[in-house]
CSV table of C-alpha atoms and ligand atoms in Angstrom, one decimal:
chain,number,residue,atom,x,y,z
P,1,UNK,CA,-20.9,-7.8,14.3
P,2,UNK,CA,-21.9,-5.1,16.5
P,3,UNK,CA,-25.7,-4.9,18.1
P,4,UNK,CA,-26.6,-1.6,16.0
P,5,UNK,CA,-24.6,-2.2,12.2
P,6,UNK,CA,-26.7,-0.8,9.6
P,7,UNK,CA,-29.2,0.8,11.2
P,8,UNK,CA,-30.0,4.6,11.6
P,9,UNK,CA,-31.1,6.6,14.3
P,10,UNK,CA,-32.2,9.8,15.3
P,11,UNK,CA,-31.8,11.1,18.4
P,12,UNK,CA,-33.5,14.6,19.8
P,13,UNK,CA,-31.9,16.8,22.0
P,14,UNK,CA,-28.2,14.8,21.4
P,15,UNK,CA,-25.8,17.9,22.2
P,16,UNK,CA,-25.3,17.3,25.6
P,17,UNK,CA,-26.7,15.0,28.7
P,18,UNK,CA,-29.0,12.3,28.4
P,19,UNK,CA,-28.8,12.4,24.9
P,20,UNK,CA,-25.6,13.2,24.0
P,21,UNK,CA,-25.1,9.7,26.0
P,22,UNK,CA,-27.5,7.9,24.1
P,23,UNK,CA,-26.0,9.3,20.6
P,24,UNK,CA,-22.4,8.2,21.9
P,25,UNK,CA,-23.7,4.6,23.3
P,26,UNK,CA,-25.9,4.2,19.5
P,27,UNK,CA,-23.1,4.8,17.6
P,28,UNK,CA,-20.7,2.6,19.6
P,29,UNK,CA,-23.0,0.0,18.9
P,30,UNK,CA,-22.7,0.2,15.5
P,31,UNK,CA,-25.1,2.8,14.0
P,32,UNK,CA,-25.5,5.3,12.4
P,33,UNK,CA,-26.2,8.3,14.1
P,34,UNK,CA,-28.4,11.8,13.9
P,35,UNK,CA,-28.2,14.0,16.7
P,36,UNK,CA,-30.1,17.5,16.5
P,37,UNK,CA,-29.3,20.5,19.0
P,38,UNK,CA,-31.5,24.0,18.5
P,39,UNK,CA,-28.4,25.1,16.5
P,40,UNK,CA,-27.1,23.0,13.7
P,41,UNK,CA,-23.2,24.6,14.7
P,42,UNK,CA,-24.3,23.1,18.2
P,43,UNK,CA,-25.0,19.9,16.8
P,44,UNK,CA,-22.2,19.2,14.3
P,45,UNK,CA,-19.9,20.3,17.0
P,46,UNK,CA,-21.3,17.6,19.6
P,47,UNK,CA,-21.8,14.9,16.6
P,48,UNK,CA,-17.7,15.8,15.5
P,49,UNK,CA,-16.7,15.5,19.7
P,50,UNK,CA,-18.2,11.7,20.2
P,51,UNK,CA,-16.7,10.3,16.8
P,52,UNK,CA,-14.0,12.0,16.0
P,53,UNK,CA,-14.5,13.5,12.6
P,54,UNK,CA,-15.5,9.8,11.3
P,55,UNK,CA,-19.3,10.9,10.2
P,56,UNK,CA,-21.0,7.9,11.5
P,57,UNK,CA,-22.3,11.0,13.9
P,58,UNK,CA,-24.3,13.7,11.8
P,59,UNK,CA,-25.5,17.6,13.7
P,60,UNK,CA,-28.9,18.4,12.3
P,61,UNK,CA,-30.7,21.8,13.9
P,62,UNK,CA,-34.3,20.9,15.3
P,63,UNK,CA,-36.5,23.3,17.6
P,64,UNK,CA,-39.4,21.2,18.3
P,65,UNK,CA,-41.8,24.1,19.0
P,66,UNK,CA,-41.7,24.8,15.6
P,67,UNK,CA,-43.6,22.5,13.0
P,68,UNK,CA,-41.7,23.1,10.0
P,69,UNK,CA,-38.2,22.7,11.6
P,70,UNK,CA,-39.5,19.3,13.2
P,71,UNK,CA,-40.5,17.9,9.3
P,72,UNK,CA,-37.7,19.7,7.3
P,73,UNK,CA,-35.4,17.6,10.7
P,74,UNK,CA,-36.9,14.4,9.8
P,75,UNK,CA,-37.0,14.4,6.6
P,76,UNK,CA,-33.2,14.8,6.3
P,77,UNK,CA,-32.4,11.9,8.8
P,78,UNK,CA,-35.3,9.8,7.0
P,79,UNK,CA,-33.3,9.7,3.5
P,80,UNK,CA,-32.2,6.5,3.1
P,81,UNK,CA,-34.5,5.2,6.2
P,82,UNK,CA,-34.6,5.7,9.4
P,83,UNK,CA,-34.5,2.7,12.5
P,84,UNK,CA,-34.4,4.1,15.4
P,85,UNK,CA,-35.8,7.5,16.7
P,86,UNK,CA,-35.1,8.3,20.4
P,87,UNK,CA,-37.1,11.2,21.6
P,88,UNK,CA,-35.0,12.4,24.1
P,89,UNK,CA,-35.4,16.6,24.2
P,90,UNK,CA,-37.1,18.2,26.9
P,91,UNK,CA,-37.3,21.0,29.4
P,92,UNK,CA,-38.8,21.6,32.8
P,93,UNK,CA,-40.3,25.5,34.0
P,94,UNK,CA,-40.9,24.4,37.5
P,95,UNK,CA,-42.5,26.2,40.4
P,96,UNK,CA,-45.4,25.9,42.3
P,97,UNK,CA,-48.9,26.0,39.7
P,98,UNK,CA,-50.3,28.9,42.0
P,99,UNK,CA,-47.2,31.0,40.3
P,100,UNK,CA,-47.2,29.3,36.7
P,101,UNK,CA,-47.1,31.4,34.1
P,102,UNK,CA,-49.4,30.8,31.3
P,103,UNK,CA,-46.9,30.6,29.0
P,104,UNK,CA,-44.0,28.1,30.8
P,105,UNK,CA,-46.9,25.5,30.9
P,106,UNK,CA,-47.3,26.0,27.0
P,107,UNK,CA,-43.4,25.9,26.6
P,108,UNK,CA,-43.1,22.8,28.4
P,109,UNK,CA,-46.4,21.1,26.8
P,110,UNK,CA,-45.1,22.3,23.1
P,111,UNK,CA,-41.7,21.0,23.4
P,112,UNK,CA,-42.2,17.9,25.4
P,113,UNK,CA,-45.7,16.6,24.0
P,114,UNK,CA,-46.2,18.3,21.2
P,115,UNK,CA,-42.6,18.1,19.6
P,116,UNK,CA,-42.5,14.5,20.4
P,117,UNK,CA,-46.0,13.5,18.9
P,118,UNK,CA,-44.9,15.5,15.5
P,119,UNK,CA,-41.4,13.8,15.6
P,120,UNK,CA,-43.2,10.7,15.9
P,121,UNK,CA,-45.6,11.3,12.7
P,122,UNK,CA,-42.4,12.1,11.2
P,123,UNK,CA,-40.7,9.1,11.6
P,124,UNK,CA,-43.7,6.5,11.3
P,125,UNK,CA,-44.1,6.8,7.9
P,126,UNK,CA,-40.7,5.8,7.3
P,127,UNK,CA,-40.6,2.9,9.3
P,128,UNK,CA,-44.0,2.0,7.8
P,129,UNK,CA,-42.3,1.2,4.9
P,130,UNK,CA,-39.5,-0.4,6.0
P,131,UNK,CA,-42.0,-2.5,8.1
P,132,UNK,CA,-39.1,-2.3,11.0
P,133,UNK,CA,-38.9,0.5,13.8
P,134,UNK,CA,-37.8,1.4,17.5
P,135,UNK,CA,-39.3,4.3,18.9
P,136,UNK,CA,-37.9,5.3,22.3
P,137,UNK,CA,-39.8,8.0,23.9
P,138,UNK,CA,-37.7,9.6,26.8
P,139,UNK,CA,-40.4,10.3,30.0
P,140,UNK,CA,-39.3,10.7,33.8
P,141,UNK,CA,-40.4,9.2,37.4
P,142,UNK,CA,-41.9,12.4,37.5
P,143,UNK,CA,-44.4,11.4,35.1
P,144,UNK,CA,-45.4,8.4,36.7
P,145,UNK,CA,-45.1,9.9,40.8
P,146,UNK,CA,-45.6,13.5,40.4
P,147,UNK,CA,-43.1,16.0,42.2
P,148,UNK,CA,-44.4,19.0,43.8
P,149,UNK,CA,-43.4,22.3,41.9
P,150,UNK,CA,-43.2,20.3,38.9
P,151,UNK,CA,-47.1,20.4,37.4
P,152,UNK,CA,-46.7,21.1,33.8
P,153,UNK,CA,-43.4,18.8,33.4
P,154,UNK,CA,-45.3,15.5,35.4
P,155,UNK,CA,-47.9,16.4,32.8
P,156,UNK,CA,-46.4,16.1,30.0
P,157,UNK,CA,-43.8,13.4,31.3
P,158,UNK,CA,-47.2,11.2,31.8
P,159,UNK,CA,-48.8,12.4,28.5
P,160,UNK,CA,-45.6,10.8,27.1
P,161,UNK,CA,-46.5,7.1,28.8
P,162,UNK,CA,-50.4,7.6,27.5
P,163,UNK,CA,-49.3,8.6,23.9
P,164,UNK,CA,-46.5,5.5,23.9
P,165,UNK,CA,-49.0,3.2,24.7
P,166,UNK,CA,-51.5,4.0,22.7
P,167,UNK,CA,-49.0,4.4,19.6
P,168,UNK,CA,-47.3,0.9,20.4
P,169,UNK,CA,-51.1,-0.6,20.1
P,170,UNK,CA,-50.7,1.1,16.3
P,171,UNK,CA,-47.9,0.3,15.2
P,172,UNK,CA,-47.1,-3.2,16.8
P,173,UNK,CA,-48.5,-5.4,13.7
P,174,UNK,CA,-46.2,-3.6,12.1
P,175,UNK,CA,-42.8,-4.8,13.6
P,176,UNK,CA,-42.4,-0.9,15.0
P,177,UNK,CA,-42.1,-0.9,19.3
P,178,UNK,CA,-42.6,1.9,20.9
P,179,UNK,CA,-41.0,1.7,24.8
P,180,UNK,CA,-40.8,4.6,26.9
P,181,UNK,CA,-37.7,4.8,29.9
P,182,UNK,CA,-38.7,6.9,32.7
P,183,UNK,CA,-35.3,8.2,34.6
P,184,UNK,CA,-35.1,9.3,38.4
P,185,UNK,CA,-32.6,11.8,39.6
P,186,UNK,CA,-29.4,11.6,36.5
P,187,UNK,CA,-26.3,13.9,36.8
P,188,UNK,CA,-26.9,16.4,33.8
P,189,UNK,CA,-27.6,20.3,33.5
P,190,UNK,CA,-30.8,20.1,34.1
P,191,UNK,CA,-30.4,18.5,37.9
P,192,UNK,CA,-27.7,20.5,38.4
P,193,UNK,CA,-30.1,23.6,38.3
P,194,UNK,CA,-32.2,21.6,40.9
P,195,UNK,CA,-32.0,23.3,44.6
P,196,UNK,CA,-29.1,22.0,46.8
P,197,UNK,CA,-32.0,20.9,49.5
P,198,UNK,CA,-34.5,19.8,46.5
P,199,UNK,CA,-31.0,17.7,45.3
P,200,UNK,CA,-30.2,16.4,48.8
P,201,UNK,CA,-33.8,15.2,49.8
P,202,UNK,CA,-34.3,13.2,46.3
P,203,UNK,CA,-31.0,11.5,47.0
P,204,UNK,CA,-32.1,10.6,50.1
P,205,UNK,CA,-34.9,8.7,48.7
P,206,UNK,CA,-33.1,7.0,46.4
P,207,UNK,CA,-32.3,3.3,47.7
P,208,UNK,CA,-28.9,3.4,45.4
P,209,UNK,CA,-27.8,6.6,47.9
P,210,UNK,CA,-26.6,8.0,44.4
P,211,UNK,CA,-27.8,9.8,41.4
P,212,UNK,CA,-27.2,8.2,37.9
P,213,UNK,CA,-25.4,8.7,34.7
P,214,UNK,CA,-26.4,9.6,32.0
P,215,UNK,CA,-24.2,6.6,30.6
P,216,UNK,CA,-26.7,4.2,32.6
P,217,UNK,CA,-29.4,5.7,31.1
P,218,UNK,CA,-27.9,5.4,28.0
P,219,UNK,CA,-27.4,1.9,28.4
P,220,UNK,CA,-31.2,1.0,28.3
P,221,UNK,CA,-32.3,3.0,25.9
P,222,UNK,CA,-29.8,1.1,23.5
P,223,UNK,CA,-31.4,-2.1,24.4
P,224,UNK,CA,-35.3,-0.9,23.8
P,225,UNK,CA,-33.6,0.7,20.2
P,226,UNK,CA,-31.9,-2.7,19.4
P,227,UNK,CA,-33.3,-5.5,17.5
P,228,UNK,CA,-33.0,-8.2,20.3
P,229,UNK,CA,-35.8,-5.8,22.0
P,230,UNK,CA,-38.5,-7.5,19.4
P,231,UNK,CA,-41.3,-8.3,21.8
P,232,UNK,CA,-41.2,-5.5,24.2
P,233,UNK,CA,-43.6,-2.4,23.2
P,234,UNK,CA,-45.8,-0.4,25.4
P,235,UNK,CA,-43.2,-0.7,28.4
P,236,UNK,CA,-41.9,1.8,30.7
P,237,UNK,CA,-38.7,1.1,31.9
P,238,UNK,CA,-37.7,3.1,35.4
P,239,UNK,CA,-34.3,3.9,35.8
P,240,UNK,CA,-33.9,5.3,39.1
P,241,UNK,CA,-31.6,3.0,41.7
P,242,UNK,CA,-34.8,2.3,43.3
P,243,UNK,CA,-36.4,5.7,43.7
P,244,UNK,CA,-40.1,5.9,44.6
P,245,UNK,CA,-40.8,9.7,45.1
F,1,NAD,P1,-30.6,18.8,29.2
F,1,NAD,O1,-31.3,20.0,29.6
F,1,NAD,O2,-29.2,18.6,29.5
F,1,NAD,O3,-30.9,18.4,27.7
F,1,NAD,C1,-32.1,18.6,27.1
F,1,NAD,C2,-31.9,18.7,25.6
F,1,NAD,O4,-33.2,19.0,25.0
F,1,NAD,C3,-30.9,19.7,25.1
F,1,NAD,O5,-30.0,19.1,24.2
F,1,NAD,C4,-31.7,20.8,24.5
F,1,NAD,O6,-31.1,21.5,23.5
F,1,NAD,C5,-32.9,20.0,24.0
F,1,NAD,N1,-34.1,20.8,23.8
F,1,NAD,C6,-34.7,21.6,24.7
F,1,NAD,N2,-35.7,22.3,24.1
F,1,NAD,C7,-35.7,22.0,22.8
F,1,NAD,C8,-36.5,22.4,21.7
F,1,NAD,N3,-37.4,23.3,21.7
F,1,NAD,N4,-36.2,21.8,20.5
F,1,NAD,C9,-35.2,20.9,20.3
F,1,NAD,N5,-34.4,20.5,21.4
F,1,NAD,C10,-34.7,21.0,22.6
F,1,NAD,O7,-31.5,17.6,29.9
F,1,NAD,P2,-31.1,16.1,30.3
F,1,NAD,O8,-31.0,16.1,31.8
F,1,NAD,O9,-30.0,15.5,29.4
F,1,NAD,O10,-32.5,15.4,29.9
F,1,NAD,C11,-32.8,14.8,28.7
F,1,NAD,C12,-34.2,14.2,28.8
F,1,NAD,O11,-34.3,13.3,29.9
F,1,NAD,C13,-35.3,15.2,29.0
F,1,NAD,O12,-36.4,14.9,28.3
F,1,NAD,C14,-35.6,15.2,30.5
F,1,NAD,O13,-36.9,15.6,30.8
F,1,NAD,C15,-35.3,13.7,30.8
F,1,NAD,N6,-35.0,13.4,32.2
F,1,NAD,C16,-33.9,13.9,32.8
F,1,NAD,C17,-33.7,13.5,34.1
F,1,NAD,C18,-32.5,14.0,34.8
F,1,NAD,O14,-32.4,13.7,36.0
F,1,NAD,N7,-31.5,14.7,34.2
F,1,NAD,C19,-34.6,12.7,34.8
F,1,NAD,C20,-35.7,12.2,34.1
F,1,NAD,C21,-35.9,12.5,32.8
């Protein structure tokens, strides 16, 4: 019997990179699979592409700036329970905080903190019932180091440890983990916008002399969602061939 059979899982931000990965790895294991993308074409198109048509992988359309779309999201996966919710969506505005705008440290605080949190509520109650749930909440060595140019992402990538923790102290009589994985430098969109000389001086500092995959990180995030991770909650898990910005 595989790892995951019978359980179901939501995963934010599944359409491409980290958590397209993550959807892929989930429902190789065995479950059953939600993935959202910002458009719900987006999403079934990814969902179709990793199981070919079989509809153990399910599109649904999420924008986690927006309250409504989060609950009417979650309470379509939720039917029929929901085990596993990796929080996995998120952007970056970087530049240096003398130039922020306003509003790109609001975009990045409402879609990476805010979003999360309300996905979270979401899916608690759920798993409340069910008296069985793995949260994985996705946050970044950036959280935990700091990066210059990158304020209001560290910010929110450490509010993401604080609120993990504090939510794993909830919800841990209640068989529900909560585990956070905090990635270093992983070969998706989002580092390929990096600068080349931003690129080449993080790889540098990584001990591994490489960048990851989004496979690797994929890899751990199925562990924390599985059953055989029952007494880990409150963790971070770095995943960053060593990095130490
Ligand atoms: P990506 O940009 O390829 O994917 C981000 C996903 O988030 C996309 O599917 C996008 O549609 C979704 N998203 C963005 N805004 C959204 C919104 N308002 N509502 C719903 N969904 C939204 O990024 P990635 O590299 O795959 O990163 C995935 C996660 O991993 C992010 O949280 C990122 O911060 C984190 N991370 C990435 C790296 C890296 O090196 N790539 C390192 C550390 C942490």
């Amino acid at each position: 019997m595989k790892r995951l059979e019978g359980q179901r899982a939501l995963v934010t931000g599944g359409t491409r990179g980290i958590g397209r990965a993550i959807a892929a790895r989930l429902a190789d294991e065995g479950a059953e699979v939600f993935l959202t993308g910002r458009r719900r074409d987006q999403a079934d198109e990814a969902a179709a592409a990793i199981d070919g048509g079989r509809s153990r992988v399910l599109g649904l359309a999420l924008d986690l700036t927006d309250p409504g779309s989060v609950l009417a999201c979650l309470g379509e996966a939720a039917v029929g329970g929901l085990d596993i919710l990796v929080n996995n969506a998120g952007i970056s505005r970087d530049g240096l905080l003398i130039r922020q705008k306003p509003e790109d440290w609001r975009a990045v605080m409402a879609t990476n903190l805010d979003g999360l949190a309300a996905c979270c509520r979401a899916a608690v109650r759920p798993m409340l019932r069910a008296r069985y749930g793995r949260i994985v909440n996705m946050s970044s060595i950036v959280g935990l180091r700091g990066n210059a140019g990158q304020t209001a992402y560290a910010a929110s990538k450490a509010g993401i440890v604080g609120f993990s923790r504090a939510l794993a102290k909830e919800l841990a009589r209640r068989n529900i983990t909560v585990n956070v994985v905090a990635p270093g430098l992983i070969e998706t969109d989002m580092t390929r916008e990096l600068p080349r000389r931003a690129r080449e001086a993080l790889q540098r500092a990584i001990p591994m002399a490489r960048p990851g995959s989004a496979e690797e990180v994929a890899a751990a995030v199925a562990f924390l969602a599985s059953p055989e991770a029952s007494y880990i909650t409150g963790a971070v898990l770095e995943i960053t061939g060593g990095l130490a910005l």
